[in-house]
């Protein structure tokens, strides 16, 4: 927590007719990850990319592939994405019971990937507690998962702060990621609350200059993070 802010551009908002160029642009701009939104049309109403694209991405970039599984059967598919070259795999707490969530996190880590758990806007932080000491990252959704381009749900930064507080209480230090409506105005809010990794879609890829947009969002978030640390005397 409170590490230098990294941006994870979501390629769901990229130009799929020129994806190689878009990835090259975010690499040059200093992106921390490539965020890959996997949706199955069941857990969420949208249907997006899958294993074949992850395999191609793993050969096309040196950036870590941050694979976000918005799917109904993650236990079955985790090995597919491990084999495809994912570096980090996120599963939703809502898709699994407690025992299966623990199994999913263990399966991801056994595959050599970083494990993360995600929470929808309406899901309390308590849903992540069974694995909070075992995951590398907690993803706080600041929109309902399923579609890019949604507006940030006001107050989502409070949930970020709750995850940070729960982690400290447990003696854990997972990264905190936020996804949904993150841009120049909202990035400072979540960074000040404790977010380390910001998923940006349209705010980066729909900009006239994606690289400049990424750098501006990162700088604004990092400034807010440092101000929050200074105010807290850390």
PDB file of C-alpha atoms in Angstrom, residues 1-230:
ATOM      1  CA  UNK A   1       0.000   0.000   0.000  1.00  0.00           C
ATOM      2  CA  UNK A   2       1.073   3.586  -0.728  1.00  0.00           C
ATOM      3  CA  UNK A   3       3.701   2.490  -3.223  1.00  0.00           C
ATOM      4  CA  UNK A   4       4.393   4.636  -6.287  1.00  0.00           C
ATOM      5  CA  UNK A   5       1.224   4.693  -8.342  1.00  0.00           C
ATOM      6  CA  UNK A   6       1.168   2.544 -11.482  1.00  0.00           C
ATOM      7  CA  UNK A   7      -1.258   2.760 -14.377  1.00  0.00           C
ATOM      8  CA  UNK A   8      -2.763  -0.388 -15.879  1.00  0.00           C
ATOM      9  CA  UNK A   9      -4.386   0.622 -19.179  1.00  0.00           C
ATOM     10  CA  UNK A  10      -7.322  -1.604 -20.064  1.00  0.00           C
ATOM     11  CA  UNK A  11      -7.073  -2.826 -23.623  1.00  0.00           C
ATOM     12  CA  UNK A  12     -10.850  -3.229 -23.687  1.00  0.00           C
ATOM     13  CA  UNK A  13     -10.778   0.447 -24.702  1.00  0.00           C
ATOM     14  CA  UNK A  14      -7.875   0.095 -27.158  1.00  0.00           C
ATOM     15  CA  UNK A  15      -8.070   0.010 -30.946  1.00  0.00           C
ATOM     16  CA  UNK A  16      -8.202  -3.687 -31.772  1.00  0.00           C
ATOM     17  CA  UNK A  17      -7.410  -2.917 -35.403  1.00  0.00           C
ATOM     18  CA  UNK A  18      -4.064  -1.504 -34.275  1.00  0.00           C
ATOM     19  CA  UNK A  19      -3.538  -3.076 -30.880  1.00  0.00           C
ATOM     20  CA  UNK A  20       0.207  -3.453 -31.331  1.00  0.00           C
ATOM     21  CA  UNK A  21       0.619   0.309 -31.745  1.00  0.00           C
ATOM     22  CA  UNK A  22      -1.545   1.070 -28.717  1.00  0.00           C
ATOM     23  CA  UNK A  23       0.466  -1.295 -26.539  1.00  0.00           C
ATOM     24  CA  UNK A  24       3.719   0.199 -27.792  1.00  0.00           C
ATOM     25  CA  UNK A  25       2.417   3.659 -26.857  1.00  0.00           C
ATOM     26  CA  UNK A  26       1.588   2.710 -23.278  1.00  0.00           C
ATOM     27  CA  UNK A  27       4.889   0.858 -22.908  1.00  0.00           C
ATOM     28  CA  UNK A  28       6.771   3.986 -23.946  1.00  0.00           C
ATOM     29  CA  UNK A  29       4.679   6.090 -21.574  1.00  0.00           C
ATOM     30  CA  UNK A  30       5.657   3.956 -18.594  1.00  0.00           C
ATOM     31  CA  UNK A  31       2.549   1.871 -17.957  1.00  0.00           C
ATOM     32  CA  UNK A  32       2.915  -0.613 -15.128  1.00  0.00           C
ATOM     33  CA  UNK A  33       0.690  -3.335 -16.552  1.00  0.00           C
ATOM     34  CA  UNK A  34      -1.546  -4.287 -19.452  1.00  0.00           C
ATOM     35  CA  UNK A  35      -5.009  -4.864 -17.996  1.00  0.00           C
ATOM     36  CA  UNK A  36      -6.968  -7.601 -19.776  1.00  0.00           C
ATOM     37  CA  UNK A  37     -10.718  -7.753 -19.108  1.00  0.00           C
ATOM     38  CA  UNK A  38     -12.051 -11.278 -19.624  1.00  0.00           C
ATOM     39  CA  UNK A  39     -15.862 -11.457 -19.646  1.00  0.00           C
ATOM     40  CA  UNK A  40     -17.967 -14.531 -20.337  1.00  0.00           C
ATOM     41  CA  UNK A  41     -21.474 -13.171 -20.924  1.00  0.00           C
ATOM     42  CA  UNK A  42     -22.696 -14.955 -17.769  1.00  0.00           C
ATOM     43  CA  UNK A  43     -21.050 -13.431 -14.704  1.00  0.00           C
ATOM     44  CA  UNK A  44     -21.329 -10.094 -16.501  1.00  0.00           C
ATOM     45  CA  UNK A  45     -23.557  -9.304 -19.507  1.00  0.00           C
ATOM     46  CA  UNK A  46     -20.701  -8.556 -21.887  1.00  0.00           C
ATOM     47  CA  UNK A  47     -18.487 -10.976 -23.833  1.00  0.00           C
ATOM     48  CA  UNK A  48     -14.875 -10.010 -24.507  1.00  0.00           C
ATOM     49  CA  UNK A  49     -11.413 -11.473 -24.991  1.00  0.00           C
ATOM     50  CA  UNK A  50      -9.993 -14.789 -23.852  1.00  0.00           C
ATOM     51  CA  UNK A  51      -7.049 -17.174 -23.864  1.00  0.00           C
ATOM     52  CA  UNK A  52      -5.938 -16.739 -27.520  1.00  0.00           C
ATOM     53  CA  UNK A  53      -5.485 -12.987 -27.116  1.00  0.00           C
ATOM     54  CA  UNK A  54      -3.613 -13.398 -23.820  1.00  0.00           C
ATOM     55  CA  UNK A  55      -1.222 -15.778 -25.575  1.00  0.00           C
ATOM     56  CA  UNK A  56      -0.618 -13.235 -28.311  1.00  0.00           C
ATOM     57  CA  UNK A  57      -0.145 -10.417 -25.803  1.00  0.00           C
ATOM     58  CA  UNK A  58       2.407 -12.411 -23.824  1.00  0.00           C
ATOM     59  CA  UNK A  59       4.561 -12.528 -26.964  1.00  0.00           C
ATOM     60  CA  UNK A  60       3.947  -8.904 -27.935  1.00  0.00           C
ATOM     61  CA  UNK A  61       4.862  -7.034 -24.739  1.00  0.00           C
ATOM     62  CA  UNK A  62       7.213  -7.214 -21.787  1.00  0.00           C
ATOM     63  CA  UNK A  63       4.671  -5.479 -19.559  1.00  0.00           C
ATOM     64  CA  UNK A  64       3.031  -7.745 -16.967  1.00  0.00           C
ATOM     65  CA  UNK A  65      -0.354  -9.037 -18.109  1.00  0.00           C
ATOM     66  CA  UNK A  66      -2.954  -8.225 -15.455  1.00  0.00           C
ATOM     67  CA  UNK A  67      -5.838 -10.580 -16.297  1.00  0.00           C
ATOM     68  CA  UNK A  68      -9.187  -9.748 -14.691  1.00  0.00           C
ATOM     69  CA  UNK A  69     -11.534 -12.744 -14.818  1.00  0.00           C
ATOM     70  CA  UNK A  70     -15.150 -11.613 -14.834  1.00  0.00           C
ATOM     71  CA  UNK A  71     -16.381 -15.144 -15.371  1.00  0.00           C
ATOM     72  CA  UNK A  72     -18.686 -17.639 -13.675  1.00  0.00           C
ATOM     73  CA  UNK A  73     -16.242 -20.571 -13.543  1.00  0.00           C
ATOM     74  CA  UNK A  74     -12.793 -19.250 -12.606  1.00  0.00           C
ATOM     75  CA  UNK A  75     -11.588 -22.497 -10.999  1.00  0.00           C
ATOM     76  CA  UNK A  76     -11.924 -24.240 -14.346  1.00  0.00           C
ATOM     77  CA  UNK A  77     -10.292 -21.501 -16.391  1.00  0.00           C
ATOM     78  CA  UNK A  78      -7.452 -20.298 -14.145  1.00  0.00           C
ATOM     79  CA  UNK A  79      -5.044 -22.947 -15.527  1.00  0.00           C
ATOM     80  CA  UNK A  80      -5.839 -21.813 -19.074  1.00  0.00           C
ATOM     81  CA  UNK A  81      -4.730 -18.261 -18.346  1.00  0.00           C
ATOM     82  CA  UNK A  82      -1.689 -19.391 -16.382  1.00  0.00           C
ATOM     83  CA  UNK A  83      -0.589 -21.399 -19.406  1.00  0.00           C
ATOM     84  CA  UNK A  84      -1.399 -18.495 -21.743  1.00  0.00           C
ATOM     85  CA  UNK A  85       1.142 -16.248 -20.026  1.00  0.00           C
ATOM     86  CA  UNK A  86      -0.791 -14.190 -17.484  1.00  0.00           C
ATOM     87  CA  UNK A  87       1.382 -12.563 -14.834  1.00  0.00           C
ATOM     88  CA  UNK A  88      -1.440 -11.632 -12.465  1.00  0.00           C
ATOM     89  CA  UNK A  89      -4.912 -13.172 -12.287  1.00  0.00           C
ATOM     90  CA  UNK A  90      -7.878 -11.586 -10.530  1.00  0.00           C
ATOM     91  CA  UNK A  91     -10.979 -13.533  -9.510  1.00  0.00           C
ATOM     92  CA  UNK A  92     -14.219 -12.083  -8.183  1.00  0.00           C
ATOM     93  CA  UNK A  93     -15.264 -12.875  -4.634  1.00  0.00           C
ATOM     94  CA  UNK A  94     -18.881 -12.917  -5.844  1.00  0.00           C
ATOM     95  CA  UNK A  95     -18.221 -15.766  -8.287  1.00  0.00           C
ATOM     96  CA  UNK A  96     -17.052 -18.191  -5.597  1.00  0.00           C
ATOM     97  CA  UNK A  97     -17.901 -19.437  -2.152  1.00  0.00           C
ATOM     98  CA  UNK A  98     -15.330 -18.934   0.582  1.00  0.00           C
ATOM     99  CA  UNK A  99     -13.706 -22.368   0.198  1.00  0.00           C
ATOM    100  CA  UNK A 100     -13.513 -22.061  -3.588  1.00  0.00           C
ATOM    101  CA  UNK A 101     -12.143 -18.516  -3.324  1.00  0.00           C
ATOM    102  CA  UNK A 102      -9.322 -19.816  -1.127  1.00  0.00           C
ATOM    103  CA  UNK A 103      -8.738 -22.636  -3.632  1.00  0.00           C
ATOM    104  CA  UNK A 104      -8.690 -20.195  -6.553  1.00  0.00           C
ATOM    105  CA  UNK A 105      -6.065 -17.963  -4.928  1.00  0.00           C
ATOM    106  CA  UNK A 106      -3.916 -21.004  -4.122  1.00  0.00           C
ATOM    107  CA  UNK A 107      -4.286 -22.312  -7.685  1.00  0.00           C
ATOM    108  CA  UNK A 108      -3.184 -18.978  -9.153  1.00  0.00           C
ATOM    109  CA  UNK A 109      -0.123 -18.795  -6.929  1.00  0.00           C
ATOM    110  CA  UNK A 110       0.782 -22.434  -7.573  1.00  0.00           C
ATOM    111  CA  UNK A 111       0.814 -21.531 -11.268  1.00  0.00           C
ATOM    112  CA  UNK A 112       3.456 -18.879 -10.596  1.00  0.00           C
ATOM    113  CA  UNK A 113       1.133 -15.891 -11.037  1.00  0.00           C
ATOM    114  CA  UNK A 114       0.279 -13.062  -8.692  1.00  0.00           C
ATOM    115  CA  UNK A 115      -3.197 -13.558  -7.218  1.00  0.00           C
ATOM    116  CA  UNK A 116      -5.850 -10.900  -6.740  1.00  0.00           C
ATOM    117  CA  UNK A 117      -9.437 -10.739  -5.521  1.00  0.00           C
ATOM    118  CA  UNK A 118     -12.000  -8.283  -6.859  1.00  0.00           C
ATOM    119  CA  UNK A 119     -15.046  -6.737  -5.209  1.00  0.00           C
ATOM    120  CA  UNK A 120     -18.048  -5.292  -7.022  1.00  0.00           C
ATOM    121  CA  UNK A 121     -19.336  -1.892  -5.843  1.00  0.00           C
ATOM    122  CA  UNK A 122     -22.027  -3.447  -3.676  1.00  0.00           C
ATOM    123  CA  UNK A 123     -19.833  -6.135  -2.144  1.00  0.00           C
ATOM    124  CA  UNK A 124     -18.500  -5.373   1.336  1.00  0.00           C
ATOM    125  CA  UNK A 125     -14.794  -5.515   2.081  1.00  0.00           C
ATOM    126  CA  UNK A 126     -15.493  -8.418   4.440  1.00  0.00           C
ATOM    127  CA  UNK A 127     -15.917 -10.693   1.403  1.00  0.00           C
ATOM    128  CA  UNK A 128     -12.168 -10.430   0.750  1.00  0.00           C
ATOM    129  CA  UNK A 129     -11.091 -11.150   4.320  1.00  0.00           C
ATOM    130  CA  UNK A 130     -10.710 -14.950   3.898  1.00  0.00           C
ATOM    131  CA  UNK A 131      -7.912 -14.368   1.367  1.00  0.00           C
ATOM    132  CA  UNK A 132      -6.680 -10.898   2.291  1.00  0.00           C
ATOM    133  CA  UNK A 133      -3.496 -12.273   3.815  1.00  0.00           C
ATOM    134  CA  UNK A 134      -2.789 -14.460   0.788  1.00  0.00           C
ATOM    135  CA  UNK A 135      -3.429 -12.218  -2.216  1.00  0.00           C
ATOM    136  CA  UNK A 136      -0.981  -9.872  -3.883  1.00  0.00           C
ATOM    137  CA  UNK A 137      -3.685  -7.366  -4.800  1.00  0.00           C
ATOM    138  CA  UNK A 138      -7.279  -6.374  -4.069  1.00  0.00           C
ATOM    139  CA  UNK A 139      -9.275  -4.861  -6.932  1.00  0.00           C
ATOM    140  CA  UNK A 140     -11.987  -2.410  -5.925  1.00  0.00           C
ATOM    141  CA  UNK A 141     -14.498  -1.941  -8.727  1.00  0.00           C
ATOM    142  CA  UNK A 142     -15.655   1.670  -8.939  1.00  0.00           C
ATOM    143  CA  UNK A 143     -18.249   0.788 -11.592  1.00  0.00           C
ATOM    144  CA  UNK A 144     -20.391  -2.288 -12.117  1.00  0.00           C
ATOM    145  CA  UNK A 145     -18.240  -4.721 -14.113  1.00  0.00           C
ATOM    146  CA  UNK A 146     -19.197  -5.459 -17.685  1.00  0.00           C
ATOM    147  CA  UNK A 147     -18.700  -2.412 -19.874  1.00  0.00           C
ATOM    148  CA  UNK A 148     -16.027   0.231 -20.415  1.00  0.00           C
ATOM    149  CA  UNK A 149     -16.741   3.943 -20.433  1.00  0.00           C
ATOM    150  CA  UNK A 150     -18.868   4.048 -17.274  1.00  0.00           C
ATOM    151  CA  UNK A 151     -18.791   6.917 -14.809  1.00  0.00           C
ATOM    152  CA  UNK A 152     -16.966   6.525 -11.509  1.00  0.00           C
ATOM    153  CA  UNK A 153     -19.293   5.702  -8.618  1.00  0.00           C
ATOM    154  CA  UNK A 154     -18.881   8.557  -6.173  1.00  0.00           C
ATOM    155  CA  UNK A 155     -17.540   7.493  -2.809  1.00  0.00           C
ATOM    156  CA  UNK A 156     -15.632   4.460  -4.119  1.00  0.00           C
ATOM    157  CA  UNK A 157     -12.520   5.935  -2.558  1.00  0.00           C
ATOM    158  CA  UNK A 158     -14.010   5.156   0.864  1.00  0.00           C
ATOM    159  CA  UNK A 159     -13.960   1.474   0.014  1.00  0.00           C
ATOM    160  CA  UNK A 160     -10.313   1.780  -0.995  1.00  0.00           C
ATOM    161  CA  UNK A 161      -9.594   3.233   2.438  1.00  0.00           C
ATOM    162  CA  UNK A 162     -11.524   0.367   4.061  1.00  0.00           C
ATOM    163  CA  UNK A 163      -9.405  -2.209   2.218  1.00  0.00           C
ATOM    164  CA  UNK A 164      -6.252  -0.398   3.325  1.00  0.00           C
ATOM    165  CA  UNK A 165      -7.452  -0.336   6.935  1.00  0.00           C
ATOM    166  CA  UNK A 166      -8.470  -4.015   6.909  1.00  0.00           C
ATOM    167  CA  UNK A 167      -5.099  -4.961   5.434  1.00  0.00           C
ATOM    168  CA  UNK A 168      -3.201  -3.060   8.105  1.00  0.00           C
ATOM    169  CA  UNK A 169      -5.299  -4.685  10.824  1.00  0.00           C
ATOM    170  CA  UNK A 170      -4.392  -8.110   9.435  1.00  0.00           C
ATOM    171  CA  UNK A 171      -0.727  -7.256   9.011  1.00  0.00           C
ATOM    172  CA  UNK A 172      -1.060  -7.721   5.248  1.00  0.00           C
ATOM    173  CA  UNK A 173       0.069  -5.388   2.478  1.00  0.00           C
ATOM    174  CA  UNK A 174      -1.615  -6.253  -0.813  1.00  0.00           C
ATOM    175  CA  UNK A 175      -1.575  -3.715  -3.590  1.00  0.00           C
ATOM    176  CA  UNK A 176      -4.915  -1.971  -3.986  1.00  0.00           C
ATOM    177  CA  UNK A 177      -6.191  -1.589  -7.526  1.00  0.00           C
ATOM    178  CA  UNK A 178      -9.180   0.457  -8.667  1.00  0.00           C
ATOM    179  CA  UNK A 179     -11.077  -0.045 -11.918  1.00  0.00           C
ATOM    180  CA  UNK A 180     -13.876   2.045 -13.339  1.00  0.00           C
ATOM    181  CA  UNK A 181     -14.156   5.646 -14.464  1.00  0.00           C
ATOM    182  CA  UNK A 182     -10.570   6.477 -13.510  1.00  0.00           C
ATOM    183  CA  UNK A 183      -9.133   9.595 -15.095  1.00  0.00           C
ATOM    184  CA  UNK A 184      -7.571  12.945 -14.194  1.00  0.00           C
ATOM    185  CA  UNK A 185     -10.354  13.912 -11.778  1.00  0.00           C
ATOM    186  CA  UNK A 186     -10.874  10.581 -10.032  1.00  0.00           C
ATOM    187  CA  UNK A 187      -7.335   9.160  -9.948  1.00  0.00           C
ATOM    188  CA  UNK A 188      -6.256  11.544  -7.146  1.00  0.00           C
ATOM    189  CA  UNK A 189      -9.265  10.542  -5.017  1.00  0.00           C
ATOM    190  CA  UNK A 190      -8.445   6.839  -4.991  1.00  0.00           C
ATOM    191  CA  UNK A 191      -4.671   7.349  -4.792  1.00  0.00           C
ATOM    192  CA  UNK A 192      -5.048   9.525  -1.706  1.00  0.00           C
ATOM    193  CA  UNK A 193      -7.201   6.796  -0.156  1.00  0.00           C
ATOM    194  CA  UNK A 194      -4.510   4.162  -0.687  1.00  0.00           C
ATOM    195  CA  UNK A 195      -4.779   2.865  -4.251  1.00  0.00           C
ATOM    196  CA  UNK A 196      -1.538   1.690  -5.854  1.00  0.00           C
ATOM    197  CA  UNK A 197      -2.677   0.516  -9.303  1.00  0.00           C
ATOM    198  CA  UNK A 198      -5.194   2.415 -11.427  1.00  0.00           C
ATOM    199  CA  UNK A 199      -6.973   0.780 -14.327  1.00  0.00           C
ATOM    200  CA  UNK A 200      -7.671   3.342 -17.047  1.00  0.00           C
ATOM    201  CA  UNK A 201      -9.577   2.651 -20.236  1.00  0.00           C
ATOM    202  CA  UNK A 202     -11.055   5.501 -22.236  1.00  0.00           C
ATOM    203  CA  UNK A 203      -9.113   8.075 -20.218  1.00  0.00           C
ATOM    204  CA  UNK A 204      -5.977   6.755 -21.903  1.00  0.00           C
ATOM    205  CA  UNK A 205      -6.959   5.125 -25.176  1.00  0.00           C
ATOM    206  CA  UNK A 206      -9.640   7.630 -26.211  1.00  0.00           C
ATOM    207  CA  UNK A 207      -7.292  10.554 -25.652  1.00  0.00           C
ATOM    208  CA  UNK A 208      -5.681  12.349 -28.590  1.00  0.00           C
ATOM    209  CA  UNK A 209      -2.301  11.421 -27.115  1.00  0.00           C
ATOM    210  CA  UNK A 210      -2.654   8.219 -25.017  1.00  0.00           C
ATOM    211  CA  UNK A 211       0.926   8.384 -23.759  1.00  0.00           C
ATOM    212  CA  UNK A 212       0.540  11.964 -22.539  1.00  0.00           C
ATOM    213  CA  UNK A 213      -2.818  11.124 -20.949  1.00  0.00           C
ATOM    214  CA  UNK A 214      -1.284   8.190 -19.079  1.00  0.00           C
ATOM    215  CA  UNK A 215       1.570  10.309 -17.754  1.00  0.00           C
ATOM    216  CA  UNK A 216      -0.802  13.086 -16.657  1.00  0.00           C
ATOM    217  CA  UNK A 217      -3.082  10.696 -14.757  1.00  0.00           C
ATOM    218  CA  UNK A 218      -0.112   9.006 -13.116  1.00  0.00           C
ATOM    219  CA  UNK A 219       1.386  12.350 -12.062  1.00  0.00           C
ATOM    220  CA  UNK A 220      -1.913  13.602 -10.622  1.00  0.00           C
ATOM    221  CA  UNK A 221      -2.432  10.378  -8.687  1.00  0.00           C
ATOM    222  CA  UNK A 222       1.112  10.323  -7.351  1.00  0.00           C
ATOM    223  CA  UNK A 223       0.873  13.934  -6.206  1.00  0.00           C
ATOM    224  CA  UNK A 224      -2.313  13.107  -4.295  1.00  0.00           C
ATOM    225  CA  UNK A 225      -0.705  10.026  -2.785  1.00  0.00           C
ATOM    226  CA  UNK A 226       2.300  12.013  -1.546  1.00  0.00           C
ATOM    227  CA  UNK A 227       0.052  14.742  -0.144  1.00  0.00           C
ATOM    228  CA  UNK A 228      -1.975  12.140   1.751  1.00  0.00           C
ATOM    229  CA  UNK A 229       1.188  10.595   3.173  1.00  0.00           C
ATOM    230  CA  UNK A 230       2.474  13.984   4.256  1.00  0.00           C
TER     231      UNK A 230
END
